[in-house]
Amino acid sequence: MLVDASTSNPVTHQGPEHVFQQLDSYDWTDLEFQSGILAILESMKAQCASDEQLQATEAKAKVFFFSNKIGSPISYDEYSAWRSAKQGRPAQPSTTVNGAISSQEAQLSDSAASGVPANEPYPASFDAIVELITSGRTDEIPGIKDVPLKINEVPPTEATMPKRAKPWEAKADEANA
C-alpha cells in the first residue's frame, strides 16, 4: 500500500506509472526537500561539478526523497525511462527546483563569513596547478592565502600555578610522609 505524498493518506497501488505521475506532480518547493538538495548541490558546486551532474543528482534526489516520503522503493532507472518515453526524448530533470534554490543560494553567499567568493573558479586539473606553481605564478591560483612565517610574536607567559605531581611522584611523596 502506498501513501499519497501530498496528503499522507494511504492510496491503492495502481502500478509504477501512477507513482511516477505523483512524483512528477509533487510540490518540490517542500522545505524539507529544499534544505537537503541545497546542501547536496552546494557541496557538488564546491567540487566543480558540471551542470549535467548537478541535474542528474537533483533528479536522483527527487526520486530518493519521494520514495522515502511514500514508503515504497522507486527505481530511478525505471522512472527516467518512463519520463523519457512520456516526453519522447531523453529525460531532463525539472529545473523548477533550481529557480527556487537560486534565491536561497544568494542568501547563503551573502551571509557567508569568509571573504572568499563562493563561485571562485578553480584550475581545470592538478597539472594546471603544478604548472602555475612551477612557473612562479602562485598569485593566479584561486583560494591561496599568504601565511606569515612567524606564527606569534608575543612572548610566552610564565607559569603561575604550582607544578602538578606525576602519579609516581605522588606515591613517593605519600611514602615519605
JSON list of N, CA and C in Angstrom, two decimals, residues 28-39:
[
{"chain": "A", "resi": 28, "resn": "TRP", "atom": "N", "xyz": [7.85, 20.44, -5.29]},
{"chain": "A", "resi": 28, "resn": "TRP", "atom": "CA", "xyz": [9.26, 20.37, -4.93]},
{"chain": "A", "resi": 28, "resn": "TRP", "atom": "C", "xyz": [9.76, 21.60, -4.20]},
{"chain": "A", "resi": 29, "resn": "THR", "atom": "N", "xyz": [8.85, 22.53, -3.86]},
{"chain": "A", "resi": 29, "resn": "THR", "atom": "CA", "xyz": [9.25, 23.66, -3.02]},
{"chain": "A", "resi": 29, "resn": "THR", "atom": "C", "xyz": [9.16, 23.29, -1.55]},
{"chain": "A", "resi": 30, "resn": "ASP", "atom": "N", "xyz": [8.88, 22.04, -1.26]},
{"chain": "A", "resi": 30, "resn": "ASP", "atom": "CA", "xyz": [8.83, 21.49, 0.10]},
{"chain": "A", "resi": 30, "resn": "ASP", "atom": "C", "xyz": [10.13, 21.86, 0.83]},
{"chain": "A", "resi": 31, "resn": "LEU", "atom": "N", "xyz": [10.01, 22.50, 2.00]},
{"chain": "A", "resi": 31, "resn": "LEU", "atom": "CA", "xyz": [11.20, 22.97, 2.72]},
{"chain": "A", "resi": 31, "resn": "LEU", "atom": "C", "xyz": [12.14, 21.85, 3.12]},
{"chain": "A", "resi": 32, "resn": "GLU", "atom": "N", "xyz": [11.60, 20.70, 3.47]},
{"chain": "A", "resi": 32, "resn": "GLU", "atom": "CA", "xyz": [12.43, 19.56, 3.85]},
{"chain": "A", "resi": 32, "resn": "GLU", "atom": "C", "xyz": [13.32, 19.14, 2.67]},
{"chain": "A", "resi": 33, "resn": "PHE", "atom": "N", "xyz": [12.72, 19.06, 1.48]},
{"chain": "A", "resi": 33, "resn": "PHE", "atom": "CA", "xyz": [13.48, 18.70, 0.29]},
{"chain": "A", "resi": 33, "resn": "PHE", "atom": "C", "xyz": [14.48, 19.79, -0.07]},
{"chain": "A", "resi": 34, "resn": "GLN", "atom": "N", "xyz": [14.02, 21.05, -0.04]},
{"chain": "A", "resi": 34, "resn": "GLN", "atom": "CA", "xyz": [14.87, 22.17, -0.43]},
{"chain": "A", "resi": 34, "resn": "GLN", "atom": "C", "xyz": [16.13, 22.27, 0.43]},
{"chain": "A", "resi": 35, "resn": "SER", "atom": "N", "xyz": [15.97, 22.07, 1.74]},
{"chain": "A", "resi": 35, "resn": "SER", "atom": "CA", "xyz": [17.15, 22.18, 2.60]},
{"chain": "A", "resi": 35, "resn": "SER", "atom": "C", "xyz": [18.16, 21.07, 2.30]},
{"chain": "A", "resi": 36, "resn": "GLY", "atom": "N", "xyz": [17.67, 19.87, 2.03]},
{"chain": "A", "resi": 36, "resn": "GLY", "atom": "CA", "xyz": [18.57, 18.77, 1.71]},
{"chain": "A", "resi": 36, "resn": "GLY", "atom": "C", "xyz": [19.25, 18.92, 0.37]},
{"chain": "A", "resi": 37, "resn": "ILE", "atom": "N", "xyz": [18.47, 19.26, -0.66]},
{"chain": "A", "resi": 37, "resn": "ILE", "atom": "CA", "xyz": [19.04, 19.37, -2.01]},
{"chain": "A", "resi": 37, "resn": "ILE", "atom": "C", "xyz": [20.00, 20.55, -2.10]},
{"chain": "A", "resi": 38, "resn": "LEU", "atom": "N", "xyz": [19.70, 21.62, -1.37]},
{"chain": "A", "resi": 38, "resn": "LEU", "atom": "CA", "xyz": [20.59, 22.77, -1.38]},
{"chain": "A", "resi": 38, "resn": "LEU", "atom": "C", "xyz": [21.96, 22.39, -0.84]},
{"chain": "A", "resi": 39, "resn": "ALA", "atom": "N", "xyz": [21.99, 21.64, 0.25]},
{"chain": "A", "resi": 39, "resn": "ALA", "atom": "CA", "xyz": [23.27, 21.21, 0.83]},
{"chain": "A", "resi": 39, "resn": "ALA", "atom": "C", "xyz": [24.03, 20.31, -0.14]}
]
